[in-house]
Amino acid sequence: MNRKTIILKNVSLSLIYKIISMGIVFLTVPLLLEYLDKEQYGVWATLFSLVNIIFFVDGGIGNGLKTKLSEALSHNNTTLAKQYISTAYLAIFSIMILVFLLGVFIIYQINLQELLNASLDTNQLRSVLIPLLSLVCLSFLLSLFKGLYYANQEASSVELAMLLYQILIFSAILIFIKYFDRNLLYVALTYGIANVLVGIIFTINFFRKRKDLIPSISFFQKDKIKDLLSLSLAFFGIQLSMIVIFTTDNLIISNLIHPSEVTNYDIVYRLFQVLIILSLIAQDPLWALYTDAYQKEDYKWIKKTIVRLNKLFLLFLVVLGVLYAISDTLIKVWTQKDLLISQSLLILMTIFTAVRVYGIIYMTFLNSIGKIKWQMWLYVLGALINIPLSIFLVKHTSLGSSGVILGTTLSIISMSIILPVQTFKVLKAK
């Protein structure tokens, strides 16, 4: 199957699955707002974003596996592929245990009520966080299935998994509204268990089809950790920086303003995130294909693909402008509530979305060939300025939560300027 066919198949199926999945998310959000009150929704959004930090601390092994496994499969080296898979699973399992123990220690060392500026006391918050942490840690290990499907050029299967995940959550919230009293723990358990179930189902499905790649302790190779990390330490630096840039917004807003303001921010972010997700869907199949093309020195195909993506970005800006124009009305219809969303938040979220999506075009290519040193340092710079800049903008301007997304945008804008230049230089040399 040629690259064009693979892209069309994966993008078409991924779009179908993702559109349905996003539709379910859009239906789930107002149900969550109904089941939880505005403050508890804000608390939940903050807790969920904090716990999901775990998915960023794999040492870069997840991304390293995706690239190295793609290379091994491209050369039909099944033994090497199995060694990478076995090594990755055992390494991630070890990290999972350490992260869980560290997470429990931190949870019992801090005053969660004060940190989140919430009406729920610390013991109540701990009773939600500990079970959620346990389930997310298990999901962390199981989430390696995504890299397996990406490397095997089956990106659409990952979106199918996410669709099943959203269906499970939507169904559970409907049941809670009808039969159960408001309880944040029920919501936490639903998200955690759904993620674990999906991970188990799709992991089993992959290895049922590729029995030759089933991980085994005997295939664990210590030197393969070095192989993965030789590429992945930079990825890990990027991931740590992304934790600071993309997962601290809710906590800053909750702590400095109020959890209820997190609800407004989260709703607007979810709306604009639709376009970011659609962009990622289009780019995900390209990772393995860029790697394959670069290995085979098919630079002409790479250049043509990037030019096409830039033309599509112009169309994307038009769609983004339309979304901004109707966003206020759309949010009212969607949530069935007047959340009093500020225009500054809508404008700055629009700008953030444009900057983020443009950068993704070049990040995908550079990540796929391991040229990530510049990206790493730009992310580190962004991480260093993000939190102090966001806090300054909240405290010393009238922007409120809008200052947080402005701080995030300023933290990543350098990548949308420098990474295109780096890409041009890499391809010009070819």
Short mmCIF file of C-alpha atoms in Angstrom, two decimals:
data_model
loop_
_atom_site.label_atom_id
_atom_site.label_comp_id
_atom_site.label_asym_id
_atom_site.label_seq_id
_atom_site.Cartn_x
_atom_site.Cartn_y
_atom_site.Cartn_z
CA MET A 1 0.00 0.00 0.00
CA ASN A 2 1.56 3.35 -1.06
CA ARG A 3 1.85 6.36 1.22
CA LYS A 4 -0.98 8.29 -0.42
CA THR A 5 -3.39 5.39 0.09
CA ILE A 6 -2.30 4.96 3.71
CA ILE A 7 -2.83 8.67 4.41
CA LEU A 8 -6.28 8.72 2.79
CA LYS A 9 -7.38 5.59 4.62
CA ASN A 10 -6.10 6.67 8.03
CA VAL A 11 -7.18 10.30 7.79
CA SER A 12 -10.64 9.38 6.44
CA LEU A 13 -11.32 6.82 9.16
CA SER A 14 -9.73 8.99 11.83
CA LEU A 15 -11.90 11.94 10.85
CA ILE A 16 -15.05 9.82 11.00
CA TYR A 17 -14.15 8.40 14.41
CA LYS A 18 -13.00 11.76 15.74
CA ILE A 19 -16.03 13.68 14.56
CA ILE A 20 -18.31 11.16 16.29
CA SER A 21 -16.06 11.23 19.36
CA MET A 22 -16.08 15.04 19.53
CA GLY A 23 -19.83 15.01 19.11
CA ILE A 24 -20.09 12.74 22.15
CA VAL A 25 -17.70 14.99 24.11
CA PHE A 26 -19.89 17.96 23.26
CA LEU A 27 -22.90 16.08 24.60
CA THR A 28 -21.01 14.96 27.70
CA VAL A 29 -19.86 18.42 28.82
CA PRO A 30 -23.34 19.86 29.50
CA LEU A 31 -24.27 16.60 31.23
CA LEU A 32 -21.23 16.96 33.48
CA LEU A 33 -22.21 20.57 34.20
CA GLU A 34 -25.67 19.31 35.14
CA TYR A 35 -24.40 16.47 37.31
CA LEU A 36 -21.70 18.58 39.00
CA ASP A 37 -22.17 22.24 39.85
CA LYS A 38 -19.97 24.91 38.23
CA GLU A 39 -17.39 24.86 41.03
CA GLN A 40 -17.10 21.06 41.15
CA TYR A 41 -16.76 20.96 37.37
CA GLY A 42 -13.86 23.39 37.68
CA VAL A 43 -12.30 21.28 40.44
CA TRP A 44 -12.69 18.16 38.29
CA ALA A 45 -11.14 19.81 35.23
CA THR A 46 -8.17 20.91 37.35
CA LEU A 47 -7.66 17.52 39.04
CA PHE A 48 -7.96 15.67 35.74
CA SER A 49 -5.40 17.91 34.03
CA LEU A 50 -2.98 17.47 36.95
CA VAL A 51 -3.24 13.67 37.08
CA ASN A 52 -2.87 13.41 33.32
CA ILE A 53 0.62 14.86 33.74
CA ILE A 54 1.57 11.21 34.24
CA PHE A 55 1.22 10.60 30.51
CA PHE A 56 4.03 13.10 29.90
CA VAL A 57 6.60 11.49 32.21
CA ASP A 58 7.40 8.31 30.28
CA GLY A 59 10.94 9.46 29.74
CA GLY A 60 10.09 10.00 26.10
CA ILE A 61 9.92 6.23 25.62
CA GLY A 62 6.43 6.38 24.06
CA ASN A 63 7.55 8.69 21.27
CA GLY A 64 10.88 6.91 20.97
CA LEU A 65 9.08 3.59 20.54
CA LYS A 66 6.82 5.03 17.85
CA THR A 67 9.82 6.20 15.82
CA LYS A 68 12.14 3.22 16.41
CA LEU A 69 9.37 0.65 15.91
CA SER A 70 8.35 2.38 12.69
CA GLU A 71 11.95 2.11 11.46
CA ALA A 72 12.18 -1.60 12.40
CA LEU A 73 8.88 -2.43 10.70
CA SER A 74 9.90 -0.39 7.65
CA HIS A 75 12.86 -2.78 7.28
CA ASN A 76 10.74 -5.85 8.15
CA ASN A 77 12.97 -6.56 11.16
CA THR A 78 10.48 -8.38 13.42
CA THR A 79 13.07 -9.40 16.01
CA LEU A 80 14.24 -5.82 16.51
CA ALA A 81 10.64 -4.61 16.65
CA LYS A 82 9.81 -7.15 19.37
CA GLN A 83 12.87 -6.14 21.35
CA TYR A 84 11.82 -2.49 21.27
CA ILE A 85 8.26 -3.36 22.33
CA SER A 86 9.34 -5.67 25.17
CA THR A 87 11.89 -3.17 26.44
CA ALA A 88 9.41 -0.29 26.30
CA TYR A 89 6.73 -2.16 28.28
CA LEU A 90 9.09 -3.20 31.05
CA ALA A 91 10.60 0.28 31.26
CA ILE A 92 7.20 1.97 31.41
CA PHE A 93 6.03 -0.50 34.06
CA SER A 94 8.97 0.50 36.27
CA ILE A 95 8.24 4.19 35.74
CA MET A 96 4.54 3.58 36.52
CA ILE A 97 5.38 2.12 39.96
CA LEU A 98 7.68 5.02 40.82
CA VAL A 99 5.17 7.62 39.63
CA PHE A 100 2.36 6.07 41.67
CA LEU A 101 4.41 6.03 44.89
CA LEU A 102 5.62 9.60 44.32
CA GLY A 103 2.07 10.75 43.51
CA VAL A 104 0.63 9.27 46.71
CA PHE A 105 3.42 10.90 48.74
CA ILE A 106 2.75 14.33 47.20
CA ILE A 107 -1.03 14.04 47.67
CA TYR A 108 -0.56 13.49 51.41
CA GLN A 109 1.98 16.29 51.76
CA ILE A 110 0.01 19.22 50.35
CA ASN A 111 -3.16 21.05 51.37
CA LEU A 112 -5.34 20.34 48.35
CA GLN A 113 -8.16 22.61 49.48
CA GLU A 114 -5.81 25.59 49.70
CA LEU A 115 -4.06 24.70 46.44
CA LEU A 116 -7.32 24.50 44.47
CA ASN A 117 -9.08 27.32 46.35
CA ALA A 118 -12.06 24.92 46.64
CA SER A 119 -14.94 24.48 49.10
CA LEU A 120 -14.29 20.71 49.25
CA ASP A 121 -11.92 19.84 52.10
CA THR A 122 -8.56 18.12 51.60
CA ASN A 123 -9.79 14.67 52.73
CA GLN A 124 -12.62 14.74 50.20
CA LEU A 125 -10.21 15.72 47.46
CA ARG A 126 -7.79 12.96 48.45
CA SER A 127 -10.59 10.38 48.30
CA VAL A 128 -11.04 11.37 44.66
CA LEU A 129 -7.38 11.73 43.72
CA ILE A 130 -5.99 8.42 45.05
CA PRO A 131 -8.34 6.11 43.05
CA LEU A 132 -7.95 8.37 40.01
CA LEU A 133 -4.16 8.27 40.31
CA SER A 134 -4.21 4.45 40.52
CA LEU A 135 -6.31 4.07 37.39
CA VAL A 136 -4.39 6.68 35.42
CA CYS A 137 -1.09 4.96 36.28
CA LEU A 138 -2.44 1.70 34.90
CA SER A 139 -3.70 3.53 31.81
CA PHE A 140 -0.21 5.02 31.47
CA LEU A 141 1.23 1.53 30.91
CA LEU A 142 -1.59 0.41 28.62
CA SER A 143 -1.37 3.60 26.53
CA LEU A 144 1.67 2.16 24.74
CA PHE A 145 -0.85 0.54 22.39
CA LYS A 146 -1.12 3.90 20.61
CA GLY A 147 2.52 3.83 19.56
CA LEU A 148 2.08 0.27 18.28
CA TYR A 149 -0.78 1.25 16.00
CA TYR A 150 0.93 4.43 14.80
CA ALA A 151 4.14 2.57 13.94
CA ASN A 152 2.10 -0.10 12.13
CA GLN A 153 0.48 2.68 10.07
CA GLU A 154 -2.93 2.15 11.69
CA ALA A 155 -3.44 5.61 13.18
CA SER A 156 -7.21 5.40 12.72
CA SER A 157 -7.37 2.58 15.29
CA VAL A 158 -6.18 5.02 17.96
CA GLU A 159 -9.12 7.31 17.16
CA LEU A 160 -11.48 4.33 17.30
CA ALA A 161 -10.15 3.61 20.80
CA MET A 162 -10.81 7.21 21.85
CA LEU A 163 -14.34 6.96 20.44
CA LEU A 164 -15.06 3.91 22.59
CA TYR A 165 -13.63 5.76 25.60
CA GLN A 166 -15.99 8.70 25.08
CA ILE A 167 -19.00 6.40 24.59
CA LEU A 168 -18.29 4.70 27.92
CA ILE A 169 -18.02 8.05 29.73
CA PHE A 170 -21.15 9.49 28.13
CA SER A 171 -23.17 6.40 29.04
CA ALA A 172 -21.97 6.45 32.65
CA ILE A 173 -22.75 10.16 33.16
CA LEU A 174 -26.27 9.62 31.84
CA ILE A 175 -26.77 6.86 34.41
CA PHE A 176 -25.38 9.04 37.22
CA ILE A 177 -27.76 11.89 36.43
CA LYS A 178 -30.75 9.57 36.52
CA TYR A 179 -29.90 7.31 39.45
CA PHE A 180 -27.14 8.81 41.62
CA ASP A 181 -26.56 11.91 43.76
CA ARG A 182 -23.79 14.34 42.86
CA ASN A 183 -20.41 12.75 43.61
CA LEU A 184 -17.05 13.77 42.19
CA LEU A 185 -15.62 10.32 42.95
CA TYR A 186 -18.06 8.64 40.56
CA VAL A 187 -16.86 10.88 37.76
CA ALA A 188 -13.20 10.15 38.57
CA LEU A 189 -13.80 6.38 38.60
CA THR A 190 -15.68 6.57 35.31
CA TYR A 191 -12.87 8.33 33.47
CA GLY A 192 -10.22 6.08 34.99
CA ILE A 193 -11.95 2.73 34.44
CA ALA A 194 -13.01 3.64 30.88
CA ASN A 195 -9.39 4.43 29.98
CA VAL A 196 -8.15 1.13 31.43
CA LEU A 197 -10.80 -0.92 29.63
CA VAL A 198 -10.04 0.69 26.27
CA GLY A 199 -6.30 0.14 26.78
CA ILE A 200 -6.83 -3.56 27.52
CA ILE A 201 -9.15 -4.12 24.55
CA PHE A 202 -6.92 -2.47 21.97
CA THR A 203 -3.69 -3.94 23.32
CA ILE A 204 -5.15 -7.44 23.08
CA ASN A 205 -6.51 -6.70 19.60
CA PHE A 206 -3.12 -5.54 18.30
CA PHE A 207 -1.19 -8.56 19.56
CA ARG A 208 -3.94 -10.92 18.39
CA LYS A 209 -3.19 -9.72 14.86
CA ARG A 210 0.58 -9.46 15.37
CA LYS A 211 1.42 -12.45 17.54
CA ASP A 212 5.00 -12.19 16.30
CA LEU A 213 5.36 -8.92 18.22
CA ILE A 214 3.94 -10.01 21.61
CA PRO A 215 6.34 -8.65 24.27
CA SER A 216 8.38 -11.10 26.29
CA ILE A 217 10.82 -10.70 29.18
CA SER A 218 13.32 -12.76 27.18
CA PHE A 219 13.28 -10.08 24.47
CA PHE A 220 14.06 -7.29 26.93
CA GLN A 221 17.33 -5.68 25.89
CA LYS A 222 19.00 -3.24 28.24
CA ASP A 223 20.89 -1.62 25.39
CA LYS A 224 17.58 -0.95 23.64
CA ILE A 225 16.62 1.41 26.47
CA LYS A 226 19.67 3.42 25.51
CA ASP A 227 18.58 3.26 21.86
CA LEU A 228 15.14 4.58 22.75
CA LEU A 229 16.45 7.20 25.15
CA SER A 230 19.22 8.36 22.82
CA LEU A 231 16.38 9.75 20.79
CA SER A 232 13.93 10.15 23.64
CA LEU A 233 15.83 12.17 26.23
CA ALA A 234 15.18 15.22 24.09
CA PHE A 235 11.56 14.12 23.70
CA PHE A 236 11.42 13.83 27.50
CA GLY A 237 12.73 17.37 27.85
CA ILE A 238 9.99 18.47 25.49
CA GLN A 239 7.38 16.53 27.47
CA LEU A 240 8.47 18.03 30.81
CA SER A 241 8.25 21.49 29.29
CA MET A 242 4.81 20.69 27.84
CA ILE A 243 3.65 19.75 31.35
CA VAL A 244 4.45 23.26 32.51
CA ILE A 245 3.06 25.01 29.44
CA PHE A 246 -0.14 23.06 28.78
CA THR A 247 -1.25 21.47 32.06
CA THR A 248 -0.80 24.23 34.64
CA ASP A 249 -3.40 26.66 33.25
CA ASN A 250 -6.33 25.25 35.20
CA LEU A 251 -4.35 25.15 38.45
CA ILE A 252 -3.24 28.79 38.08
CA ILE A 253 -6.81 29.92 37.39
CA SER A 254 -8.27 27.86 40.24
CA ASN A 255 -5.67 29.06 42.73
CA LEU A 256 -5.58 32.76 41.77
CA ILE A 257 -9.21 33.30 40.76
CA HIS A 258 -11.70 30.49 41.56
CA PRO A 259 -12.53 26.92 40.40
CA SER A 260 -15.72 28.22 38.76
CA GLU A 261 -13.57 30.34 36.42
CA VAL A 262 -11.79 27.15 35.36
CA THR A 263 -15.16 26.01 34.01
CA ASN A 264 -15.38 28.99 31.63
CA TYR A 265 -11.77 28.52 30.54
CA ASP A 266 -12.20 24.77 30.05
CA ILE A 267 -15.37 25.17 27.97
CA VAL A 268 -13.72 27.70 25.63
CA TYR A 269 -10.56 25.60 25.41
CA ARG A 270 -12.57 22.48 24.53
CA LEU A 271 -14.40 24.35 21.77
CA PHE A 272 -11.24 25.60 20.07
CA GLN A 273 -9.40 22.37 20.78
CA VAL A 274 -11.65 20.76 18.17
CA LEU A 275 -9.60 22.45 15.44
CA ILE A 276 -6.30 21.50 17.11
CA ILE A 277 -7.44 17.89 17.32
CA LEU A 278 -8.52 17.83 13.68
CA SER A 279 -5.08 19.11 12.75
CA LEU A 280 -3.41 16.40 14.82
CA ILE A 281 -5.58 13.74 13.18
CA ALA A 282 -4.40 14.87 9.77
CA GLN A 283 -0.76 14.86 10.92
CA ASP A 284 -0.64 11.64 12.98
CA PRO A 285 -0.37 9.24 10.00
CA LEU A 286 2.42 11.42 8.61
CA TRP A 287 4.82 10.65 11.48
CA ALA A 288 5.50 7.05 10.39
CA LEU A 289 5.33 8.03 6.71
CA TYR A 290 7.86 10.86 7.14
CA THR A 291 10.17 8.40 8.92
CA ASP A 292 9.77 5.86 6.12
CA ALA A 293 10.30 8.47 3.38
CA TYR A 294 13.37 9.95 5.13
CA GLN A 295 14.90 6.49 5.56
CA LYS A 296 14.36 5.82 1.86
CA GLU A 297 15.59 9.32 0.87
CA ASP A 298 12.29 10.28 -0.73
CA TYR A 299 12.77 13.97 0.03
CA LYS A 300 10.63 15.13 -2.88
CA TRP A 301 7.54 13.56 -1.30
CA ILE A 302 8.32 15.19 2.07
CA LYS A 303 8.68 18.66 0.51
CA LYS A 304 5.44 18.33 -1.47
CA THR A 305 3.58 17.21 1.65
CA ILE A 306 4.76 20.18 3.73
CA VAL A 307 3.86 22.64 0.94
CA ARG A 308 0.35 21.15 0.81
CA LEU A 309 -0.02 21.45 4.58
CA ASN A 310 0.88 25.15 4.40
CA LYS A 311 -1.81 25.72 1.77
CA LEU A 312 -4.32 23.88 3.96
CA PHE A 313 -3.32 26.12 6.88
CA LEU A 314 -4.67 29.16 5.00
CA LEU A 315 -8.03 27.40 4.75
CA PHE A 316 -7.73 26.53 8.42
CA LEU A 317 -7.44 30.25 9.32
CA VAL A 318 -10.73 30.95 7.55
CA VAL A 319 -12.45 28.18 9.51
CA LEU A 320 -10.89 29.47 12.74
CA GLY A 321 -12.21 32.95 12.05
CA VAL A 322 -15.72 31.60 11.53
CA LEU A 323 -15.50 29.65 14.79
CA TYR A 324 -14.50 32.79 16.68
CA ALA A 325 -17.41 34.74 15.15
CA ILE A 326 -20.01 32.21 16.32
CA SER A 327 -18.27 30.96 19.48
CA ASP A 328 -20.27 32.96 22.03
CA THR A 329 -23.60 31.83 20.63
CA LEU A 330 -22.34 28.29 20.12
CA ILE A 331 -21.25 27.98 23.77
CA LYS A 332 -24.67 29.14 25.02
CA VAL A 333 -26.47 26.61 22.80
CA TRP A 334 -23.99 23.88 23.68
CA THR A 335 -24.00 24.23 27.48
CA GLN A 336 -27.55 25.54 27.82
CA LYS A 337 -26.09 28.07 30.25
CA ASP A 338 -24.99 31.69 30.09
CA LEU A 339 -21.45 31.34 31.43
CA LEU A 340 -20.57 35.00 30.80
CA ILE A 341 -17.52 34.24 28.65
CA SER A 342 -15.29 37.30 28.10
CA GLN A 343 -14.46 38.44 24.55
CA SER A 344 -10.78 38.67 25.50
CA LEU A 345 -10.75 34.94 26.29
CA LEU A 346 -12.34 34.10 22.93
CA ILE A 347 -9.93 36.34 20.98
CA LEU A 348 -6.80 35.10 22.72
CA MET A 349 -7.91 31.45 22.43
CA THR A 350 -8.31 32.02 18.68
CA ILE A 351 -4.76 33.34 18.43
CA PHE A 352 -3.42 30.47 20.55
CA THR A 353 -5.11 27.92 18.27
CA ALA A 354 -3.57 29.44 15.13
CA VAL A 355 -0.07 29.50 16.64
CA ARG A 356 -0.37 25.94 17.97
CA VAL A 357 -1.62 24.40 14.73
CA TYR A 358 0.97 26.10 12.54
CA GLY A 359 3.75 24.81 14.78
CA ILE A 360 2.39 21.25 14.62
CA ILE A 361 3.04 21.13 10.85
CA TYR A 362 6.78 21.36 11.42
CA MET A 363 6.98 19.56 14.76
CA THR A 364 5.53 16.40 13.21
CA PHE A 365 8.18 16.24 10.51
CA LEU A 366 11.12 17.14 12.74
CA ASN A 367 10.00 14.72 15.47
CA SER A 368 9.68 11.88 12.95
CA ILE A 369 13.32 12.18 11.88
CA GLY A 370 14.70 12.91 15.35
CA LYS A 371 15.71 16.52 14.63
CA ILE A 372 14.37 17.91 17.88
CA LYS A 373 17.23 19.73 19.62
CA TRP A 374 15.97 23.20 18.68
CA GLN A 375 12.41 22.26 19.58
CA MET A 376 13.55 21.01 22.98
CA TRP A 377 15.33 24.26 23.85
CA LEU A 378 12.40 26.36 22.63
CA TYR A 379 10.04 24.32 24.82
CA VAL A 380 12.39 24.68 27.80
CA LEU A 381 12.45 28.45 27.27
CA GLY A 382 8.66 28.47 27.05
CA ALA A 383 8.36 26.44 30.24
CA LEU A 384 10.64 28.80 32.13
CA ILE A 385 8.58 31.88 31.28
CA ASN A 386 5.08 30.35 31.19
CA ILE A 387 4.06 30.21 34.86
CA PRO A 388 5.57 33.55 36.00
CA LEU A 389 4.23 35.25 32.87
CA SER A 390 0.73 33.80 33.34
CA ILE A 391 0.67 34.75 37.04
CA PHE A 392 1.85 38.27 36.22
CA LEU A 393 -0.86 38.72 33.57
CA VAL A 394 -3.59 37.47 35.93
CA LYS A 395 -2.46 39.59 38.89
CA HIS A 396 -1.41 42.80 37.16
CA THR A 397 -3.83 43.15 34.25
CA SER A 398 -7.60 43.07 33.91
CA LEU A 399 -7.45 40.03 31.63
CA GLY A 400 -8.33 37.48 34.32
CA SER A 401 -8.19 33.90 32.99
CA SER A 402 -7.51 35.33 29.51
CA GLY A 403 -4.06 36.29 30.78
CA VAL A 404 -3.26 32.61 31.26
CA ILE A 405 -3.87 31.67 27.62
CA LEU A 406 -1.95 34.77 26.53
CA GLY A 407 0.99 33.61 28.66
CA THR A 408 0.76 30.15 27.08
CA THR A 409 0.69 31.61 23.56
CA LEU A 410 3.74 33.79 24.18
CA SER A 411 5.52 30.72 25.56
CA ILE A 412 5.14 28.70 22.33
CA ILE A 413 5.12 31.34 19.58
CA SER A 414 8.88 31.04 19.00
CA MET A 415 8.36 27.49 17.67
CA SER A 416 6.04 28.72 14.94
CA ILE A 417 8.85 31.03 13.77
CA ILE A 418 12.03 28.99 14.22
CA LEU A 419 10.90 25.42 13.39
CA PRO A 420 9.81 26.30 9.82
CA VAL A 421 13.29 27.78 9.27
CA GLN A 422 14.91 24.61 10.65
CA THR A 423 12.74 22.42 8.40
CA PHE A 424 13.71 24.48 5.36
CA LYS A 425 17.41 24.08 6.18
CA VAL A 426 17.11 20.31 6.73
CA LEU A 427 15.36 19.76 3.41
CA LYS A 428 17.50 22.27 1.50
CA ALA A 429 20.55 20.18 2.35
CA LYS A 430 18.88 17.23 0.62
#
